[in-house]
Coordinates of C-alpha atoms in Angstrom, one line a residue:
Chain A
M1 CA 22.4 -2.6 19.6
A2 CA 22.5 -0.7 15.9
I3 CA 19.7 -0.6 13.6
E4 CA 21.2 -2.7 10.7
V5 CA 19.3 -1.8 7.3
F6 CA 19.7 -4.8 4.6
W7 CA 19.3 -3.3 1.6
S8 CA 20.4 -3.2 -2.6
S9 CA 21.7 -0.4 -4.6
G10 CA 18.8 1.2 -6.9
S11 CA 16.0 -0.8 -5.3
P12 CA 13.3 2.4 -4.5
F13 CA 11.9 0.5 -1.6
S14 CA 15.6 0.1 -0.1
W15 CA 15.9 3.7 -0.5
R16 CA 13.1 4.7 1.5
V17 CA 14.3 3.4 4.4
L18 CA 17.8 4.9 4.1
L19 CA 15.9 8.2 3.8
A20 CA 13.5 8.2 7.0
L21 CA 16.9 6.8 8.7
E22 CA 18.3 9.9 7.7
A23 CA 15.6 12.6 8.1
K24 CA 15.3 11.3 11.9
R25 CA 19.2 11.4 12.5
L26 CA 19.1 7.6 13.5
P27 CA 22.3 6.0 13.2
Y28 CA 21.9 2.8 11.6
Q29 CA 24.4 0.0 10.1
S30 CA 24.6 -0.5 6.3
R31 CA 24.3 -4.3 5.2
L32 CA 24.2 -3.5 1.6
L33 CA 23.3 -7.0 -0.5
E34 CA 24.9 -8.4 -3.8
M35 CA 21.4 -9.1 -5.6
S36 CA 24.1 -10.8 -8.5
K37 CA 25.2 -13.1 -5.6
R38 CA 21.9 -13.7 -4.6
E39 CA 22.8 -12.6 -1.0
H40 CA 19.1 -11.9 -0.5
K41 CA 18.2 -15.4 -1.0
T42 CA 20.4 -17.1 1.6
P43 CA 18.9 -19.2 4.7
E44 CA 20.2 -16.5 7.0
F45 CA 18.3 -13.6 4.7
L46 CA 15.2 -15.7 4.5
A47 CA 15.3 -15.9 8.4
L48 CA 14.3 -12.3 8.3
N49 CA 12.0 -12.2 5.1
P50 CA 10.9 -15.2 3.8
R51 CA 10.0 -13.1 0.6
G52 CA 13.3 -13.1 0.1
Q53 CA 13.2 -9.0 -0.6
V54 CA 15.0 -6.1 0.3
P55 CA 15.1 -3.8 2.4
V56 CA 14.8 -5.8 5.9
L57 CA 15.3 -3.5 9.3
R58 CA 16.6 -5.2 11.9
D59 CA 16.6 -3.6 15.6
G60 CA 17.5 -5.8 18.6
D61 CA 16.1 -8.7 18.3
Y62 CA 13.0 -7.3 16.2
A63 CA 13.1 -7.9 12.6
I64 CA 10.8 -6.1 10.3
Y65 CA 10.2 -6.0 6.1
E66 CA 7.9 -3.9 3.6
S67 CA 9.4 -0.4 3.4
I68 CA 6.4 1.4 4.4
A69 CA 5.8 -0.7 7.5
I70 CA 9.4 -0.1 8.7
L71 CA 8.9 3.7 8.4
A72 CA 5.6 3.0 10.8
Y73 CA 7.7 1.1 12.9
L74 CA 10.5 3.2 13.0
D75 CA 8.0 6.9 13.5
R76 CA 6.5 5.1 16.8
K77 CA 9.7 3.3 18.4
Y78 CA 11.8 6.7 17.4
P79 CA 9.0 9.7 17.7
A80 CA 11.4 12.5 17.5
T81 CA 11.1 14.2 14.4
P82 CA 7.6 12.5 12.8
L83 CA 7.3 11.2 9.5
F84 CA 3.5 10.8 10.1
G85 CA 2.3 14.1 11.5
V86 CA 2.1 15.4 14.6
N87 CA -1.9 15.0 14.8
A88 CA -4.6 12.7 13.5
E89 CA -5.5 15.2 10.0
E90 CA -1.6 15.3 9.5
T91 CA -1.5 11.6 9.9
G92 CA -4.5 10.7 7.7
T93 CA -3.1 13.3 4.8
I94 CA 0.3 11.4 4.7
W95 CA -1.2 8.0 4.6
R96 CA -3.4 9.0 1.9
A97 CA -0.1 10.3 -0.3
V98 CA 1.7 7.3 0.8
C99 CA -1.3 5.2 -0.4
E100 CA -1.6 7.0 -3.8
V101 CA 1.8 6.4 -4.3
T102 CA 1.8 2.7 -3.8
C103 CA -2.0 2.3 -5.4
Y104 CA -0.8 4.7 -8.6
L105 CA 2.4 4.9 -9.1
D106 CA 4.5 1.8 -7.6
E107 CA 3.6 -0.9 -10.3
T108 CA 3.7 1.1 -13.1
T109 CA 7.1 3.1 -12.4
D110 CA 8.2 -0.8 -12.4
D111 CA 6.8 -1.7 -15.8
F112 CA 8.3 1.6 -17.5
I113 CA 12.1 1.3 -15.8
L114 CA 12.4 -2.5 -15.3
P115 CA 12.8 -3.1 -19.2
I116 CA 14.8 -0.1 -19.5
Y117 CA 17.6 -0.9 -16.8
F118 CA 17.2 -4.4 -18.4
G119 CA 17.9 -4.1 -21.6
R120 CA 14.2 -5.6 -22.4
A121 CA 13.0 -2.4 -23.7
E122 CA 12.4 -3.1 -27.3
A123 CA 10.9 -7.0 -26.0
E124 CA 8.5 -5.5 -23.7
G125 CA 7.9 -2.0 -25.2
D126 CA 4.3 -2.6 -25.3
Q127 CA 3.9 -3.0 -21.1
V128 CA 6.4 0.4 -21.0
R129 CA 3.9 2.7 -23.8
A130 CA 1.2 1.1 -21.5
A131 CA 2.7 2.5 -18.4
L132 CA 3.0 6.2 -19.5
P133 CA -0.2 7.1 -19.3
A134 CA -0.7 6.6 -15.5
I135 CA 3.0 7.4 -14.8
Q136 CA 2.1 10.9 -16.8
S137 CA -1.7 11.3 -14.8
E138 CA 0.1 10.6 -11.4
L139 CA 3.2 13.1 -12.1
A140 CA 0.5 16.0 -13.5
R141 CA -1.5 15.1 -10.6
L142 CA 1.7 15.4 -8.0
E143 CA 3.0 18.5 -10.0
A144 CA -0.3 20.4 -9.0
T145 CA -0.5 19.7 -5.2
L146 CA 3.4 20.2 -5.2
R147 CA 3.4 23.8 -6.9
E148 CA 0.4 24.6 -4.8
R149 CA 2.4 23.5 -1.1
A150 CA 5.4 25.7 -2.9
K151 CA 3.8 28.9 -1.9
T152 CA 3.4 28.0 1.5
G153 CA 6.7 26.2 1.9
A154 CA 5.2 22.8 2.5
W155 CA 6.4 19.3 1.4
L156 CA 4.0 17.3 -0.1
A157 CA 1.6 16.1 2.7
T158 CA 2.6 18.5 5.3
S159 CA 4.5 21.5 6.5
A160 CA 7.1 19.3 7.6
I161 CA 9.0 16.6 5.2
S162 CA 6.8 13.7 6.4
A163 CA 7.0 9.9 4.6
A164 CA 4.7 10.9 2.0
D165 CA 7.8 12.7 0.6
I166 CA 10.2 9.6 1.4
V167 CA 8.0 7.7 0.1
L168 CA 7.6 9.1 -3.7
F169 CA 11.5 10.4 -4.1
P170 CA 13.2 7.3 -5.2
L171 CA 10.3 6.4 -7.7
V172 CA 10.9 9.8 -9.3
M173 CA 14.8 9.3 -9.5
S174 CA 13.8 5.7 -10.6
L175 CA 11.8 7.2 -13.8
L176 CA 14.2 10.2 -14.4
R177 CA 17.5 7.8 -14.4
A178 CA 15.4 5.1 -16.9
A179 CA 14.1 8.2 -18.9
G180 CA 17.9 9.0 -19.6
K181 CA 19.1 5.8 -20.8
P182 CA 19.4 5.5 -24.5
S183 CA 16.8 2.8 -25.3
A184 CA 14.0 5.4 -23.2
A185 CA 14.4 7.6 -26.4
A186 CA 12.3 5.1 -28.5
F187 CA 9.4 6.4 -26.3
D188 CA 7.2 9.4 -25.8
H189 CA 7.3 9.2 -22.3
G190 CA 7.5 13.4 -21.6
L191 CA 9.8 13.1 -18.7
T192 CA 12.4 15.3 -19.9
P193 CA 13.8 17.8 -20.2
F194 CA 12.4 17.8 -16.4
S195 CA 12.8 21.1 -14.9
E196 CA 10.7 22.1 -18.0
K197 CA 7.6 19.3 -18.1
Y198 CA 7.4 19.4 -14.1
P199 CA 9.0 22.4 -12.7
A200 CA 7.5 22.0 -9.3
L201 CA 8.4 18.3 -8.7
A202 CA 12.1 19.2 -9.8
A203 CA 12.3 22.3 -7.1
W204 CA 10.9 19.6 -5.0
V205 CA 13.8 16.8 -6.2
A206 CA 16.1 19.3 -5.2
R207 CA 15.2 20.2 -2.2
V208 CA 15.0 16.3 -0.8
E209 CA 18.3 16.1 -2.2
G210 CA 19.5 19.1 -0.2
M211 CA 18.5 17.0 3.2
P212 CA 21.3 16.4 5.8
G213 CA 22.8 12.8 5.0
Y214 CA 21.0 12.7 1.8
E215 CA 24.6 11.5 -0.1
R216 CA 24.9 8.4 2.3
T217 CA 21.3 7.6 0.6
Y218 CA 22.3 8.0 -2.9
P219 CA 22.3 4.5 -4.9
P220 CA 26.5 3.4 -5.1
H221 CA 26.1 2.2 -8.4
W222 CA 24.3 5.3 -10.0
R223 CA 27.3 7.3 -9.5
Chain B
M1 CA -20.5 16.4 14.1
A2 CA -20.8 12.4 13.3
I3 CA -18.6 10.5 11.2
E4 CA -19.6 9.9 8.1
V5 CA -18.8 7.3 5.4
F6 CA -19.5 7.3 1.7
W7 CA -19.1 3.7 0.2
S8 CA -20.9 1.2 -2.1
S9 CA -21.8 -2.3 -1.6
G10 CA -19.4 -5.1 -2.1
S11 CA -16.6 -2.6 -2.2
P12 CA -13.7 -4.3 -0.4
F13 CA -11.7 -0.7 0.1
S14 CA -15.2 0.6 1.7
W15 CA -16.0 -2.6 3.8
R16 CA -12.4 -2.3 5.5
V17 CA -14.0 1.1 7.1
L18 CA -17.0 0.1 7.9
L19 CA -15.3 -2.8 9.9
A20 CA -12.4 -0.8 11.7
L21 CA -15.7 1.7 12.9
E22 CA -17.2 -1.3 14.1
A23 CA -14.0 -2.7 15.9
K24 CA -13.6 0.7 17.5
R25 CA -17.2 1.2 18.3
L26 CA -17.7 4.4 16.7
P27 CA -20.8 5.7 15.4
Y28 CA -21.5 6.7 11.9
Q29 CA -23.7 7.6 9.6
S30 CA -23.5 5.8 6.5
R31 CA -23.6 7.2 3.2
L32 CA -24.1 4.1 0.5
L33 CA -23.5 5.6 -3.0
E34 CA -25.2 3.7 -6.3
M35 CA -22.4 3.6 -8.7
S36 CA -24.8 2.7 -11.1
K37 CA -26.3 6.4 -10.8
R38 CA -22.6 7.2 -11.0
E39 CA -23.1 9.1 -7.3
H40 CA -19.5 8.7 -6.9
K41 CA -19.0 11.1 -9.8
T42 CA -20.8 13.8 -9.1
P43 CA -19.4 17.5 -8.4
E44 CA -20.0 17.4 -4.5
F45 CA -18.2 13.9 -4.2
L46 CA -15.4 14.6 -6.8
A47 CA -14.8 17.6 -4.1
L48 CA -14.5 15.3 -1.2
N49 CA -12.0 12.9 -3.7
P50 CA -11.3 14.3 -7.1
R51 CA -10.3 10.5 -8.3
G52 CA -14.1 10.0 -7.7
Q53 CA -13.7 6.7 -5.5
V54 CA -15.1 4.9 -2.2
P55 CA -14.6 5.4 0.7
V56 CA -14.2 8.5 1.7
L57 CA -14.6 9.7 5.2
R58 CA -15.6 13.0 6.6
D59 CA -15.3 13.3 9.8
G60 CA -16.5 17.4 11.0
D61 CA -14.3 19.4 8.7
Y62 CA -11.9 16.9 7.6
A63 CA -12.0 14.4 4.8
I64 CA -10.1 11.8 4.2
Y65 CA -10.0 8.8 0.8
E66 CA -7.7 6.0 0.6
S67 CA -9.2 3.1 2.7
I68 CA -5.9 2.2 4.6
A69 CA -5.0 6.1 5.2
I70 CA -8.9 6.2 6.7
L71 CA -8.0 3.3 9.2
A72 CA -4.8 5.5 10.0
Y73 CA -6.4 8.5 10.8
L74 CA -9.2 6.8 12.7
D75 CA -7.0 5.0 14.9
R76 CA -4.7 8.2 15.8
K77 CA -8.2 10.2 15.9
Y78 CA -9.9 7.7 18.1
P79 CA -7.2 5.5 20.1
A80 CA -9.4 3.5 22.4
T81 CA -9.0 0.4 20.6
P82 CA -6.4 0.5 18.9
L83 CA -6.0 -1.0 15.6
F84 CA -2.6 -0.9 14.4
G85 CA -1.3 -2.4 18.0
V86 CA 0.2 -1.1 21.7
N87 CA 3.6 -0.4 20.5
A88 CA 5.8 0.3 18.0
E89 CA 7.2 -3.8 17.2
E90 CA 3.4 -4.4 16.9
T91 CA 2.6 -1.7 14.7
G92 CA 5.4 -2.8 12.6
T93 CA 4.2 -6.1 12.2
I94 CA 0.6 -4.8 11.5
W95 CA 1.5 -2.4 8.8
R96 CA 4.0 -5.4 7.4
A97 CA 0.6 -7.5 7.1
V98 CA -1.7 -4.8 5.8
C99 CA 1.3 -3.8 3.2
E100 CA 1.4 -7.4 2.0
V101 CA -2.6 -7.7 1.7
T102 CA -2.0 -4.1 -0.5
C103 CA 1.0 -5.4 -2.2
Y104 CA 0.7 -9.1 -2.9
L105 CA -3.5 -9.4 -2.9
D106 CA -5.3 -6.3 -4.1
E107 CA -4.7 -6.0 -7.5
T108 CA -4.7 -10.0 -8.0
T109 CA -8.0 -10.2 -6.4
D110 CA -9.7 -7.9 -8.5
D111 CA -8.1 -9.7 -11.7
F112 CA -9.8 -12.8 -10.4
I113 CA -13.1 -11.3 -9.0
L114 CA -13.8 -8.6 -12.0
P115 CA -14.4 -10.5 -14.7
I116 CA -16.4 -12.9 -12.8
Y117 CA -18.4 -10.7 -11.4
F118 CA -19.3 -8.4 -14.6
G119 CA -19.7 -11.7 -16.8
R120 CA -16.4 -11.7 -18.6
A121 CA -15.1 -14.6 -17.4
E122 CA -14.8 -16.2 -21.0
A123 CA -13.5 -12.9 -22.5
E124 CA -10.7 -12.3 -19.6
G125 CA -10.2 -15.7 -18.9
D126 CA -6.5 -15.4 -19.7
Q127 CA -6.9 -12.6 -16.8
V128 CA -8.3 -14.4 -14.3
R129 CA -5.5 -18.3 -14.8
A130 CA -2.5 -15.3 -14.4
A131 CA -4.0 -14.5 -11.5
L132 CA -4.5 -17.7 -9.5
P133 CA -1.2 -18.7 -8.8
A134 CA -0.3 -15.5 -6.9
I135 CA -3.4 -16.0 -4.9
Q136 CA -3.0 -19.4 -4.3
S137 CA 0.1 -18.9 -2.8
E138 CA -0.6 -15.6 -1.0
L139 CA -3.7 -17.7 0.6
A140 CA -1.3 -20.2 1.5
R141 CA 1.0 -18.0 3.1
L142 CA -1.7 -16.7 5.1
E143 CA -3.5 -20.2 5.9
A144 CA 0.2 -21.3 7.0
T145 CA 0.4 -18.2 9.9
L146 CA -3.4 -18.0 10.7
R147 CA -2.5 -21.8 11.7
E148 CA 0.6 -20.7 14.1
R149 CA -1.8 -17.6 15.2
A150 CA -4.4 -20.2 16.3
K151 CA -2.8 -21.9 18.9
T152 CA -2.8 -18.9 21.1
G153 CA -5.7 -17.9 20.2
A154 CA -4.3 -14.5 18.3
W155 CA -5.9 -12.7 15.2
L156 CA -3.3 -12.3 12.0
A157 CA -0.7 -10.0 13.5
T158 CA -1.2 -9.4 17.0
S159 CA -3.1 -11.1 20.1
A160 CA -5.9 -8.9 19.5
I161 CA -7.9 -8.0 16.1
S162 CA -6.0 -5.5 13.8
A163 CA -6.0 -3.3 10.7
A164 CA -4.6 -6.6 9.2
D165 CA -7.3 -8.5 9.8
I166 CA -9.7 -5.9 8.6
V167 CA -7.7 -5.3 5.3
L168 CA -7.5 -8.6 4.5
F169 CA -10.7 -9.9 5.3
P170 CA -13.2 -8.2 2.3
L171 CA -10.7 -9.8 -0.1
V172 CA -11.0 -13.1 0.9
M173 CA -14.9 -12.3 1.0
S174 CA -14.8 -11.1 -2.4
L175 CA -12.8 -14.3 -3.7
L176 CA -15.1 -16.8 -2.2
R177 CA -18.1 -14.6 -3.6
A178 CA -16.4 -14.8 -6.9
A179 CA -15.2 -18.6 -6.6
G180 CA -19.6 -19.3 -5.9
K181 CA -20.6 -18.1 -8.9
P182 CA -21.0 -20.7 -11.8
S183 CA -18.6 -18.9 -14.4
A184 CA -15.8 -19.8 -12.0
A185 CA -16.5 -23.3 -12.5
A186 CA -14.3 -23.3 -15.7
F187 CA -11.2 -22.1 -13.6
D188 CA -9.1 -24.2 -11.3
H189 CA -8.9 -22.3 -8.5
G190 CA -8.7 -24.2 -5.6
L191 CA -10.5 -22.0 -3.4
T192 CA -13.5 -24.6 -2.7
P193 CA -14.7 -26.4 -0.7
F194 CA -13.0 -23.2 1.6
S195 CA -13.1 -25.2 4.6
E196 CA -11.1 -28.2 3.4
K197 CA -8.6 -26.3 0.9
Y198 CA -8.0 -23.7 3.9
P199 CA -9.3 -24.4 7.2
A200 CA -7.9 -22.2 9.6
L201 CA -8.9 -19.1 7.3
A202 CA -12.1 -20.6 7.3
A203 CA -12.0 -20.7 11.2
W204 CA -10.8 -17.1 11.5
V205 CA -13.5 -15.9 8.7
A206 CA -15.8 -17.2 11.3
R207 CA -14.5 -15.1 14.0
V208 CA -15.1 -11.8 12.2
E209 CA -18.0 -12.7 11.7
G210 CA -18.6 -13.1 15.0
M211 CA -17.8 -9.5 16.0
P212 CA -20.0 -7.0 17.5
G213 CA -21.6 -4.5 14.3
Y214 CA -20.7 -7.4 11.5
E215 CA -23.8 -7.5 10.3
R216 CA -24.3 -3.8 9.6
T217 CA -21.1 -4.2 7.5
Y218 CA -22.0 -6.7 5.4
P219 CA -22.5 -6.0 1.6
P220 CA -26.4 -5.0 1.4
H221 CA -27.0 -6.5 -2.1
W222 CA -24.7 -9.9 -1.7
R223 CA -28.1 -10.8 0.5

């Protein structure tokens, strides 16, 4: 039975799973849910994830949710093209980079993008402004890391693309998309022009975009 | 060269690493840092972790920070007594439980315990109250899970103790310690008496406390 992925367009957490499947060249069936129809709150879906959130992956009789856990499952089940390294040191370094994204960027990114996406940028301006220093500081840290890595052709954590790249990428894309919205102009976010402000990050984004299968992962409603 | 752990007393993130080392029966050298002396901000320590946070683990020439990443490193480097499962399905389920703790409990626990620990419970009462519904809802979910697991003698995620137990345990202990402080009485936290409110969680806490080596991990300044 094929791997099934339940996801929603534009969810950075869903995007991680699609990128991982493409990076590992695993075939899968796409189950794109419509949030507006509340397809993530049906009894059938809640049986897969009682939290009613995407992504969920089903592989035969086994179902799993939480994007990072799905990546860990896939890497152990299908070890070819490892996303968590080829030895303990790489595994540790990749997980450190993953944890830094989930601890220091996941929530602050939401605080920036959600008010802008959902027309609440003015009403929730304080929240947006409060999120910016942490976002800018993490991006500066990532820029410095990627500038170093680029010297040897490496990715974010290791010489090969890894879960660290896959976990970070959809957040960066979400930040850029939000920064390009008219209501974002009211904030001194410093994200654009991205290739001038963060050249190493911009080059890394282009590199991920060049990955085989990337186009299949791109949020349909962003086109 | 022995494994070294740099940690601070009462840091739930540090406690995870000590518990993992004890569960895996790995010898280690304890480097207890004094936060009040800012030993986590010295140049030597910042060379190990530029964020200046504990825990950090050093194993020969390799240094790593972020508690969850340290657990992942240790499990791959020293695979005996695995903490991330014996097959892909267990790995996924354990990581799902770990992610649920880090996504839904780590920050809210801080929002509850830090104001109480640091004498800001009155000034930051709104923050404490805002954290409580999420804490109560996660604990209720965990209580239901552990009640089911107890029927087969299992731990939180799998039949053996795993990273899921180790990641959760210090947070529960921190919540209980804060709930026992006089200033916590001003909040309707519903955490105590714990063995009445959350009997399956209380039984699970006692089980972790019975683990060989547990006493070595207990925060010295809590005694």
